[in-house]
N, CA and C of each residue as an Amber inpcrd file, in Angstrom:
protein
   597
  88.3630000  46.9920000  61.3650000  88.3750000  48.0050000  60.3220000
  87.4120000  49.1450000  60.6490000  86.4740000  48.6950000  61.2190000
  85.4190000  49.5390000  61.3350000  85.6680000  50.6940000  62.9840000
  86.4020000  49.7410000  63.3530000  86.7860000  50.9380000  64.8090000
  87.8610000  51.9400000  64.3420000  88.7370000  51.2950000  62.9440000
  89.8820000  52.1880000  63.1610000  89.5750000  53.3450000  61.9500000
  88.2260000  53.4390000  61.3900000  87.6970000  54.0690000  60.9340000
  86.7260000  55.1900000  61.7630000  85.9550000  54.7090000  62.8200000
  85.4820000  55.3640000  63.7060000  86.5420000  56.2150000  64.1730000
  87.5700000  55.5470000  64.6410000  88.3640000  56.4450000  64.9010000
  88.9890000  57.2980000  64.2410000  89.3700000  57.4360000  63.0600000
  89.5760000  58.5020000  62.0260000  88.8130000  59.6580000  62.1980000
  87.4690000  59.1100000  61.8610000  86.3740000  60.2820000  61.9890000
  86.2160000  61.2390000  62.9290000  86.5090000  60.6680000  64.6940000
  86.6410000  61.4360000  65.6080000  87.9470000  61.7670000  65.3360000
  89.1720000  61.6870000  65.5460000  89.8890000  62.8850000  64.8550000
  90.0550000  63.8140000  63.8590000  89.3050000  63.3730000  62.9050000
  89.6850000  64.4380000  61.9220000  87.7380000  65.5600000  62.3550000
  86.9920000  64.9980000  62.9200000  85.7600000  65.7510000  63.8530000
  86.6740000  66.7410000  65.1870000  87.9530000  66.6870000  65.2770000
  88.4640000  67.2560000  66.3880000  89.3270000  68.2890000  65.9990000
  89.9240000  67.5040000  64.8830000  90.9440000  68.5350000  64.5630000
  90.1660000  69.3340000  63.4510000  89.1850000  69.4590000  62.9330000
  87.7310000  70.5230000  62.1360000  87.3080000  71.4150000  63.1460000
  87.5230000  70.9930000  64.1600000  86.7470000  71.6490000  65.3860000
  87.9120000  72.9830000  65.9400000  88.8960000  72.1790000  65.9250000
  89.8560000  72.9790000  66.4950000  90.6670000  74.1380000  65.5840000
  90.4920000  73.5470000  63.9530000  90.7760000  74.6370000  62.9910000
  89.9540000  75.8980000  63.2450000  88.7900000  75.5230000  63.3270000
  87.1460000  76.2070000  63.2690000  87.6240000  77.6540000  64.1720000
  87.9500000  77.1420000  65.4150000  88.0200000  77.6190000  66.5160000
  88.7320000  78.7380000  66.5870000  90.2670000  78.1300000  65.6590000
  91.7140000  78.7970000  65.8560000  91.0180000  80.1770000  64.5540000
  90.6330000  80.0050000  63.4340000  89.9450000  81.1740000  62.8680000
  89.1000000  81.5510000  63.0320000  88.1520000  81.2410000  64.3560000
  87.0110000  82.3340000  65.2420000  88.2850000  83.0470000  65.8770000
  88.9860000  82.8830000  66.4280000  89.6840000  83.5720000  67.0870000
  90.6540000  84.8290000  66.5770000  90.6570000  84.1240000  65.6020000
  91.8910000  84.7090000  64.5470000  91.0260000  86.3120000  63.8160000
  89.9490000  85.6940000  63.2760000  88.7950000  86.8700000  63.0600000
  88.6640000  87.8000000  64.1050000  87.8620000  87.0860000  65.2970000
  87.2790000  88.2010000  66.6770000  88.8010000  89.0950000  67.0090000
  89.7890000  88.4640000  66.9650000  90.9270000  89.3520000  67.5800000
  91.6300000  90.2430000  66.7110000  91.4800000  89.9670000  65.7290000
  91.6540000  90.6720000  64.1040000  92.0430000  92.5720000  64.3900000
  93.2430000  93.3060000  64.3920000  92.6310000  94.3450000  64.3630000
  91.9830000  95.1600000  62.9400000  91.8230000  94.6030000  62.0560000
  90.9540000  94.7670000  60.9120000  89.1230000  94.2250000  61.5380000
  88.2680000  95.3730000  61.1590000  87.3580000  95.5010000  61.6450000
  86.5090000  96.4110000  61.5220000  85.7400000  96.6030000  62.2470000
  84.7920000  97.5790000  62.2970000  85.3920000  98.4450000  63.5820000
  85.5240000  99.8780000  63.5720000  85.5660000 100.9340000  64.0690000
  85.0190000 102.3940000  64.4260000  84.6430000 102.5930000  65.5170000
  84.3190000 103.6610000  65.7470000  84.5140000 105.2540000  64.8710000
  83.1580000 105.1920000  64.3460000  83.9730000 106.8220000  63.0040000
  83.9960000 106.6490000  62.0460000  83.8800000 105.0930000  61.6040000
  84.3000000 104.8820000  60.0660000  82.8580000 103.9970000  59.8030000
  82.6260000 103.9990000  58.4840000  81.5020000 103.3210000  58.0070000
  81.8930000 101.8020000  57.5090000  83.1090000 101.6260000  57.1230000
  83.5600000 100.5550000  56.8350000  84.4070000 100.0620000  57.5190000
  84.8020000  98.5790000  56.9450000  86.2130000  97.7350000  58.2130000
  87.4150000  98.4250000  57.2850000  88.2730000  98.6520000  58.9250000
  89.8060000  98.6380000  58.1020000  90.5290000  98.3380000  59.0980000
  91.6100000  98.5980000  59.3110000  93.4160000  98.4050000  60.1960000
  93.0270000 100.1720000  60.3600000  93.1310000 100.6540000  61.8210000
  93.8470000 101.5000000  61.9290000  94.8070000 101.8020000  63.6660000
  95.4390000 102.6320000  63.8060000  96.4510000 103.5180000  64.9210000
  96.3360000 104.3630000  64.8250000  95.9630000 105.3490000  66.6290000
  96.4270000 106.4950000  66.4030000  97.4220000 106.8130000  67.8900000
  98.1870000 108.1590000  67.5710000  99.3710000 108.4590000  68.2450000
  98.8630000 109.8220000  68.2540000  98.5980000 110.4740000  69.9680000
  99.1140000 111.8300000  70.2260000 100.1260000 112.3670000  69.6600000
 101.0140000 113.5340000  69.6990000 102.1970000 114.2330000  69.5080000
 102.2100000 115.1450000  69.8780000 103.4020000 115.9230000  70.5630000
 103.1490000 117.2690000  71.2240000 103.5890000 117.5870000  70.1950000
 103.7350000 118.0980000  68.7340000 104.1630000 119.1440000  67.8000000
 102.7280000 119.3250000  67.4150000 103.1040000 120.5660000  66.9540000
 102.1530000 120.9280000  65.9360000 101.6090000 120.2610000  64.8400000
 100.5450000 120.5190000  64.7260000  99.5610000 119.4280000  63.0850000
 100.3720000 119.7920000  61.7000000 100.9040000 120.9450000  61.5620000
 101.4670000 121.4490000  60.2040000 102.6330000 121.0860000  59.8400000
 103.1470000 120.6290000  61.0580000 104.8320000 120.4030000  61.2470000
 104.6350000 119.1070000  60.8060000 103.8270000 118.1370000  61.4990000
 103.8610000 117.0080000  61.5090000 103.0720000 116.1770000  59.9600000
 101.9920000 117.0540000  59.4760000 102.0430000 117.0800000  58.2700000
 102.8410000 116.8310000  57.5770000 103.4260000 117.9760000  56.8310000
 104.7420000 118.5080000  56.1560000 105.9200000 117.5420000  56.4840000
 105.9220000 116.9260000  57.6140000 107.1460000 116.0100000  57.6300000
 106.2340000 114.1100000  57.2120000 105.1980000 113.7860000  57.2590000
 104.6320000 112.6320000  56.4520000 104.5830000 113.2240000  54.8260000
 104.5310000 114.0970000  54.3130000 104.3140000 114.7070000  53.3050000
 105.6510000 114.6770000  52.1910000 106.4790000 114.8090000  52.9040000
 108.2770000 114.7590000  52.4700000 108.4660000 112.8850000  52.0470000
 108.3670000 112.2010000  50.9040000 108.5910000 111.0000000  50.6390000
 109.8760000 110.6400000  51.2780000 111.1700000 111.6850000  51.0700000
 112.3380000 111.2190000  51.1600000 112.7920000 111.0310000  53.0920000
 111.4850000 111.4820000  53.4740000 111.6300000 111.3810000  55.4470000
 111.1250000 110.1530000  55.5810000 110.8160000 108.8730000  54.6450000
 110.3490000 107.7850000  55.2120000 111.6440000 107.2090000  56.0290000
 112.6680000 107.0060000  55.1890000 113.8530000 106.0590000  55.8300000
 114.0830000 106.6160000  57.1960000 113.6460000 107.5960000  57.7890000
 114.1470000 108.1470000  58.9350000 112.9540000 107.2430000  59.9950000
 111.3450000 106.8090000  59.6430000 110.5750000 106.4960000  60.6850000
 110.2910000 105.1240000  60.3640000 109.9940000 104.7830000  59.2240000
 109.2090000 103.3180000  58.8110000 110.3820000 102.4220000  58.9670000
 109.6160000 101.4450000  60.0530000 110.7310000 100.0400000  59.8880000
 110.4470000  99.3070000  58.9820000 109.8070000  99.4490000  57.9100000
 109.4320000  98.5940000  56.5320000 109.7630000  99.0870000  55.2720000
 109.6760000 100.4350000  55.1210000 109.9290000 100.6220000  53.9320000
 111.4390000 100.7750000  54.3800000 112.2060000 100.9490000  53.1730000
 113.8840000 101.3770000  52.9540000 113.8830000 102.9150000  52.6260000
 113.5900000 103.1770000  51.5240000 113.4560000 104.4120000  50.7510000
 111.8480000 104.0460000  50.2170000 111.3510000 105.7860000  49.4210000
 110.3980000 105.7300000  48.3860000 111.2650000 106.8960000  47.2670000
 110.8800000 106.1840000  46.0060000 111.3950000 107.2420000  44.8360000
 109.9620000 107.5250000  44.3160000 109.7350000 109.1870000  43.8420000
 108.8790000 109.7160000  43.6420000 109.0230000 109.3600000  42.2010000
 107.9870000 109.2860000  41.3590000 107.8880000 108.1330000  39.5690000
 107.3860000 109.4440000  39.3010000 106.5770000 110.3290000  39.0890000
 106.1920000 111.5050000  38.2220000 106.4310000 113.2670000  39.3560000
 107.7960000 113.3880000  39.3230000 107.7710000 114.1820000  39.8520000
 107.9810000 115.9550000  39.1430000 108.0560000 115.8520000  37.9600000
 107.4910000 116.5790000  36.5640000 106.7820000 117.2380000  36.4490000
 105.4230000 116.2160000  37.0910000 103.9980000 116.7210000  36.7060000
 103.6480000 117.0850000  38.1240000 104.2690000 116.3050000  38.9820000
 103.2010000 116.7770000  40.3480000 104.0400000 116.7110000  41.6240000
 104.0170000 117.7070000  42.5090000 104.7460000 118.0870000  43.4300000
 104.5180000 116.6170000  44.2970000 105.6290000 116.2220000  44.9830000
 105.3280000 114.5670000  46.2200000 104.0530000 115.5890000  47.2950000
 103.9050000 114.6130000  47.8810000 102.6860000 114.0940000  48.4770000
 101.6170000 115.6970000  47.9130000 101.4410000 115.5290000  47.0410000
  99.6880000 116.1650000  46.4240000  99.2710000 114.8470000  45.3920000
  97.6490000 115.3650000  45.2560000  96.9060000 114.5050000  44.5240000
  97.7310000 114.4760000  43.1360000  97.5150000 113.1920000  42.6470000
  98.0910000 112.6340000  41.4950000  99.5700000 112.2840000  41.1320000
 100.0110000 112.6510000  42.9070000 102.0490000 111.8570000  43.1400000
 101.8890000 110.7840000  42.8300000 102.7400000 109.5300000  42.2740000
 102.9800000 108.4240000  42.1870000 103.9830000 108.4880000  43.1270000
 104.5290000 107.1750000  43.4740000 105.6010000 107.1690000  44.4940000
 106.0000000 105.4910000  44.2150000 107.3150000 104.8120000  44.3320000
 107.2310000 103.5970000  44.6910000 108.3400000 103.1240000  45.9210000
 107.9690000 102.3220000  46.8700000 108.0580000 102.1940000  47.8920000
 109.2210000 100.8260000  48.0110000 109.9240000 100.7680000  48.2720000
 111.1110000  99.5310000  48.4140000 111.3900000  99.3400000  49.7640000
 111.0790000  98.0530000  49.9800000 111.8880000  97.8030000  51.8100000
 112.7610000  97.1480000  51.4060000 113.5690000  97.1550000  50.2980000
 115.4710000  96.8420000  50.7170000 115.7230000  97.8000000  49.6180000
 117.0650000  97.8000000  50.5910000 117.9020000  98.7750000  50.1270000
 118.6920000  99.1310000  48.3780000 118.6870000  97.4540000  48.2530000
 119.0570000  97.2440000  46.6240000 117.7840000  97.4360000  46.0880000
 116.7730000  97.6820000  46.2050000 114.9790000  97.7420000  45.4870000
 115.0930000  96.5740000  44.8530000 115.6300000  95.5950000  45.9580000
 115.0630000  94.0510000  45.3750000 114.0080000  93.2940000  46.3290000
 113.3780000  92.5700000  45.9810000 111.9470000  92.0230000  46.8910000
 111.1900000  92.8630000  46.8760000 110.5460000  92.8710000  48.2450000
 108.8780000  93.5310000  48.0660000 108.8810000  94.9550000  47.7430000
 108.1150000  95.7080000  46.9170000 107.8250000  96.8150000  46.7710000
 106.7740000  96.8030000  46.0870000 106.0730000  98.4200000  46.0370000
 104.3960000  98.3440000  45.9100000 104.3460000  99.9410000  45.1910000
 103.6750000 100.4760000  44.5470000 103.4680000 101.5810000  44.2100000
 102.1890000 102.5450000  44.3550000 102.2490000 103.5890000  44.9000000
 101.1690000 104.6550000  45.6430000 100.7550000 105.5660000  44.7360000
  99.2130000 106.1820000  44.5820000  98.9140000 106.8300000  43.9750000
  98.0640000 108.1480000  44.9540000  98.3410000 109.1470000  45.1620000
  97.6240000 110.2010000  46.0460000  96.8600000 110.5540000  45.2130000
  95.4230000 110.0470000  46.0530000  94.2400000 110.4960000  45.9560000
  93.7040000 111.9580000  45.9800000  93.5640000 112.1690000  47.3800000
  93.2710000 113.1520000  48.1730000  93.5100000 113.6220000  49.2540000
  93.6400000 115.1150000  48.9890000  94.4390000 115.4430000  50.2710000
  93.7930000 116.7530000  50.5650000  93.7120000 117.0810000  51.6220000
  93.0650000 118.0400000  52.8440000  93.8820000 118.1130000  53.3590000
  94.5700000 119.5310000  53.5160000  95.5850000 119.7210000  53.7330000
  95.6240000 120.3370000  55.6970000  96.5400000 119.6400000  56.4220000
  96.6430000 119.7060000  57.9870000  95.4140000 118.4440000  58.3790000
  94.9750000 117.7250000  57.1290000  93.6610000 117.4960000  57.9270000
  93.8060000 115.5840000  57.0600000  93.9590000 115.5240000  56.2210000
  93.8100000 114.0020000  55.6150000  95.0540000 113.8830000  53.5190000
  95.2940000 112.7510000  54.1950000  96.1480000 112.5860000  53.0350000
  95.8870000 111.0650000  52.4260000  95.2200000 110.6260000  51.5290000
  94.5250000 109.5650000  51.0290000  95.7890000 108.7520000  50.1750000
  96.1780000 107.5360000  50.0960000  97.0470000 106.9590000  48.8580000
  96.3580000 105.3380000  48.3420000  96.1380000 105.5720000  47.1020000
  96.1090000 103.8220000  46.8970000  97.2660000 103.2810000  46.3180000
  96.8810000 102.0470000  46.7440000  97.9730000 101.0660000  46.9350000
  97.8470000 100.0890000  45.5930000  99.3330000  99.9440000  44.7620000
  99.1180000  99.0320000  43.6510000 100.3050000  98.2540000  43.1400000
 100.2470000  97.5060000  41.9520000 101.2410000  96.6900000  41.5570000
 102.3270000  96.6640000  42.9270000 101.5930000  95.8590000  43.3960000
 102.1720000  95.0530000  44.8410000 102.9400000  93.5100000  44.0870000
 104.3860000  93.9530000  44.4450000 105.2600000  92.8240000  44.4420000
 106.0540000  92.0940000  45.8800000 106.1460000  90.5950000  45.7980000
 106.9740000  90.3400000  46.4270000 106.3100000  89.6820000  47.5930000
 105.0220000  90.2420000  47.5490000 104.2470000  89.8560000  49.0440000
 103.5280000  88.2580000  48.9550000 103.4350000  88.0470000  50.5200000
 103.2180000  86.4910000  50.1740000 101.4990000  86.5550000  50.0470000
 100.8310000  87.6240000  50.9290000  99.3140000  87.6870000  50.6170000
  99.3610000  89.4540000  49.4380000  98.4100000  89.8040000  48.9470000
  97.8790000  90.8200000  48.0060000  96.5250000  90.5440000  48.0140000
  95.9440000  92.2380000  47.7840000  94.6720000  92.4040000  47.4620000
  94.3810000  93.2180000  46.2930000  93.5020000  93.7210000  46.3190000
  93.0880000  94.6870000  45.0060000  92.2670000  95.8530000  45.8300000
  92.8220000  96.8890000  45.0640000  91.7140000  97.9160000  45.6620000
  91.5160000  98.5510000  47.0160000  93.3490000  98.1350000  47.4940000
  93.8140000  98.4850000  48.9790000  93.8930000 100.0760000  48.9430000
  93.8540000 100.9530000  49.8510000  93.8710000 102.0090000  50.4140000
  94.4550000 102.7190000  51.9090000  94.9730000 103.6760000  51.9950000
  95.7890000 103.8410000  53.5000000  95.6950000 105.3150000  53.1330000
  95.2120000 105.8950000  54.4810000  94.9580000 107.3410000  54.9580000
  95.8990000 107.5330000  56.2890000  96.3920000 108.7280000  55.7950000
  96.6670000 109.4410000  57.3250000  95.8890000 110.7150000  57.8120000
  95.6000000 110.3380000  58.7310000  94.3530000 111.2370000  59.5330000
  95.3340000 112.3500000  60.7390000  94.8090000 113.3820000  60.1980000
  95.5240000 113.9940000  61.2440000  94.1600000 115.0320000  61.8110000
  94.7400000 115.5470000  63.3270000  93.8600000 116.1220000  64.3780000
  94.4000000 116.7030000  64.8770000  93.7400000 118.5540000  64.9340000
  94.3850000 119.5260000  65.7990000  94.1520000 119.0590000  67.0690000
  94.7080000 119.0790000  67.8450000  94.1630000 119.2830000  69.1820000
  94.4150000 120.8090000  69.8580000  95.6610000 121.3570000  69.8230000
  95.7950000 122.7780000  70.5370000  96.5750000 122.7700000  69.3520000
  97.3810000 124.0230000  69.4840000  98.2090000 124.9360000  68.6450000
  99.7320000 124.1670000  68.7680000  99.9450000 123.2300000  69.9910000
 101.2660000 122.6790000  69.8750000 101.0550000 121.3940000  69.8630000
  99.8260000 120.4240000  69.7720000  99.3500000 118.8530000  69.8930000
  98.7460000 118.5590000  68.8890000  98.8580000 117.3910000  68.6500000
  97.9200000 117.1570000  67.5020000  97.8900000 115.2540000  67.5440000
  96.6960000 114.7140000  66.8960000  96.7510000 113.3340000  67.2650000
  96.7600000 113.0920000  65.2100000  97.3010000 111.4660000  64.9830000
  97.5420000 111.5770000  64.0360000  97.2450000 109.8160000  63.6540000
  96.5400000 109.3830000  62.6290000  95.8690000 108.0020000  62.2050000
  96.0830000 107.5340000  61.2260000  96.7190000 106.3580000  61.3960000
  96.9960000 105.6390000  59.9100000  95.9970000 104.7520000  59.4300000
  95.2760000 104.2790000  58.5090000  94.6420000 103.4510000  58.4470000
  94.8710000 102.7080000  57.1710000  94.6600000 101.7930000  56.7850000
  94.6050000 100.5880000  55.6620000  92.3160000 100.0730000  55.4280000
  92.6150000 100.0480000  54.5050000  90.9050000  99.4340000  54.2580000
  91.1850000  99.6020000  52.4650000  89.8570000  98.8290000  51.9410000
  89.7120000  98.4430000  50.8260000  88.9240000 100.0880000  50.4790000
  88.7770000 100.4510000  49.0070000  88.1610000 101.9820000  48.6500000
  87.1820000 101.1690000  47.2200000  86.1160000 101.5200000  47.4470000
  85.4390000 101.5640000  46.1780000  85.3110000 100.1320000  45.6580000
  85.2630000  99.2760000  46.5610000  84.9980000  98.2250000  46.3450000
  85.1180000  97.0020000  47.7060000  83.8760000  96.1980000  47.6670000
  83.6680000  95.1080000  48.8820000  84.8340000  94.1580000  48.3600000
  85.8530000  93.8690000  49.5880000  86.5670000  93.0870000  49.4410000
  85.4900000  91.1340000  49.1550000  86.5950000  90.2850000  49.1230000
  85.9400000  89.4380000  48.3550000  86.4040000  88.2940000  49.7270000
  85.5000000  86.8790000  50.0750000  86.1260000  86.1920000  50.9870000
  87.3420000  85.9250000  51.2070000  88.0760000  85.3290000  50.2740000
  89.2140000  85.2330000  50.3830000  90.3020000  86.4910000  50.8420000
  89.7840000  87.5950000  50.1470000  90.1720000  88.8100000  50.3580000
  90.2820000  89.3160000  51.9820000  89.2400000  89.0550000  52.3370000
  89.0910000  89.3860000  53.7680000  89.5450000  88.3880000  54.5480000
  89.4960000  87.2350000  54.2440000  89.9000000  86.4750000  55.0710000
  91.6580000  86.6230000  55.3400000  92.4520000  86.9240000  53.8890000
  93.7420000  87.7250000  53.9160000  94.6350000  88.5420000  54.9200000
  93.5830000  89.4610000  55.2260000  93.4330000  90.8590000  55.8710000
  93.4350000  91.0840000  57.1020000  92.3230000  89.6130000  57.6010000
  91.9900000  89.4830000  59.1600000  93.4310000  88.9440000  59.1000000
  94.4710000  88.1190000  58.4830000  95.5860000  87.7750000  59.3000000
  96.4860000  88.8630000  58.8580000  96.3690000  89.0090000  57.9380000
  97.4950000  90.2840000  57.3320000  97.5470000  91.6190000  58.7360000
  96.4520000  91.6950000  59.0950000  96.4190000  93.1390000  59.8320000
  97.3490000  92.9280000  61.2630000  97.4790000  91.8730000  61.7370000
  98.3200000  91.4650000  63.0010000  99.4970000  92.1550000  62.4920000
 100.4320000  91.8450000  61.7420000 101.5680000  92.2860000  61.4290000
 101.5310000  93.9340000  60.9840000 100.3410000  94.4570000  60.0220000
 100.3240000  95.8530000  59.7580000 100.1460000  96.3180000  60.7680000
  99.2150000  96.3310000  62.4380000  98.7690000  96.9160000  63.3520000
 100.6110000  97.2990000  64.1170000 101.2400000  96.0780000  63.7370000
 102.5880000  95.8990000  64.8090000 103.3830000  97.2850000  63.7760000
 103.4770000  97.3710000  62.6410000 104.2760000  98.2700000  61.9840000
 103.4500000  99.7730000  62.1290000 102.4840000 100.0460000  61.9440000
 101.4170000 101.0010000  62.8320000 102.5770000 101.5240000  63.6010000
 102.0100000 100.4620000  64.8820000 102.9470000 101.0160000  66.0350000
 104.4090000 101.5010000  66.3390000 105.0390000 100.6590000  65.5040000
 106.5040000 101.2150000  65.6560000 106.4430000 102.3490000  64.5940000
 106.2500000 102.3690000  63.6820000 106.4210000 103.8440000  62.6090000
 106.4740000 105.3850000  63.9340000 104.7150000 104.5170000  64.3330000
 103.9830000 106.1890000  64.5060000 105.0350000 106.5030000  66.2880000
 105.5630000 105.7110000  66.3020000 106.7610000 105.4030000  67.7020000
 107.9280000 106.9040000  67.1840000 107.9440000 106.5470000  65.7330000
 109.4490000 107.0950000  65.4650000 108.9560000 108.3600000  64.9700000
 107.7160000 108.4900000  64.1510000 107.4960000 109.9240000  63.8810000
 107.2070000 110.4070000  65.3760000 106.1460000 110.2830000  66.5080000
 106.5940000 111.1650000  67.6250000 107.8240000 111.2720000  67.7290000
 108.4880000 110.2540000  68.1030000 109.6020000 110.9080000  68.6060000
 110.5740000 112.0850000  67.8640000 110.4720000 111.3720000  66.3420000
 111.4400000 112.4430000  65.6510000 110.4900000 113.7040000  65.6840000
 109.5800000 113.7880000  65.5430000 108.5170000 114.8810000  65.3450000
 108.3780000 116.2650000  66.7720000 108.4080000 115.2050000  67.8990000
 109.1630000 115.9870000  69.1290000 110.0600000 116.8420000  69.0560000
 111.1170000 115.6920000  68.5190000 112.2430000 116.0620000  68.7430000
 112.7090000 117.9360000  68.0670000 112.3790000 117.4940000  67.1780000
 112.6380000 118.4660000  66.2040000 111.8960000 120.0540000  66.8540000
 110.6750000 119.4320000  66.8650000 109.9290000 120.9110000  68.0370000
 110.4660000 121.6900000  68.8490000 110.4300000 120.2970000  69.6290000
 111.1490000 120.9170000  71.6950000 112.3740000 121.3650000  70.9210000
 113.1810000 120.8470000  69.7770000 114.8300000 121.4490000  70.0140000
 115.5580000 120.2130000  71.0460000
């Protein structure tokens, strides 16, 4: 009895060890983090573009140009468009990745915006998702570089409040999959964003 108890202990001492391990790893490789430029952790990408900063603006700025780049969302329908022109401070927007606006969808509130230069949205009444946070946030950063280039940054991070353990612990896995949609989006705005330039 007593060995096949010993032995319990060293396995379940192995497989503690090896959980331990698999979320050191999971953390250190995390692209949620600490970054160069920013004072706090978040998820971000950035993408050169040979168009212009204004062009490329003006076309993230247009709600109804999502279905053309994001492989996640479907459509966005603008909720107060009455009171406030889409993408300026105080747009609502809500965001559907299927096509019937059934399952996940989430609703955006524009913060702040600097115009050629930063466009702020928080993120809320999040449905459908298997993780959620509170108090999520996503910027697009944009950068002249010359008169026909410009580099351009998405980021995700918490605003106005320290996320909470669980919260973060969320995030470090959540961001693997946001870093991968990052990449393909900002794939399709160059290209469409090119495209449209060069002709």
């Amino acid at each position: 009895m007593e060995k096949r108890s010993n032995k319990f202990r060293k396995w379940a001492a192995i497989t503690l060890t090896l959980l331990a391990f698999i979320a050191f790893i999971t953390v250190v490789g995390s692209p949620y983090g600490n970054h160069k430029g920013f004072e706090y952790k978040l998820i971000r990408h950035s993408v050169e573009i040979d168009a212009p900063v204004e062009q490329v603006y003006r076309f993230l700025g247009n709600s109804d140009n999502v279905s053309r780049w994001s492989v996640y969302v479907d459509h966005i329908s603008t909720l107060n468009p009455d009171s406030f022109t889409d993408g300026t401070p105080g747009s609502r927007r809500r965001c559907f990745c299927n096509a019937d606006e059934s399952g996940t969808r989430w609703d955006e509130l524009i913060t702040e915006v600097v115009p050629y230069k930063k466009r702020q949205l928080t993120i809320y009444n999040m449905q459908g998702f298997s993780l959620t946070a509170e108090n999520l946030a996503t910027e697009q950063i944009y950068e002249k570089l010359d008169s026909a280039r410009c580099r351009i940054t998405f980021t995700v991070f918490y605003k106005d409040k320290k996320p909470s353990f669980f919260e973060s612990v969320k995030t470090y896995i959540a961001a693997y999959k946001i870093k991968d949609i990052f990449e393909e989006n900002m794939k399709n705005i160059k290209r469409i964003t090119e495209s449209e330039y060069h002709g």
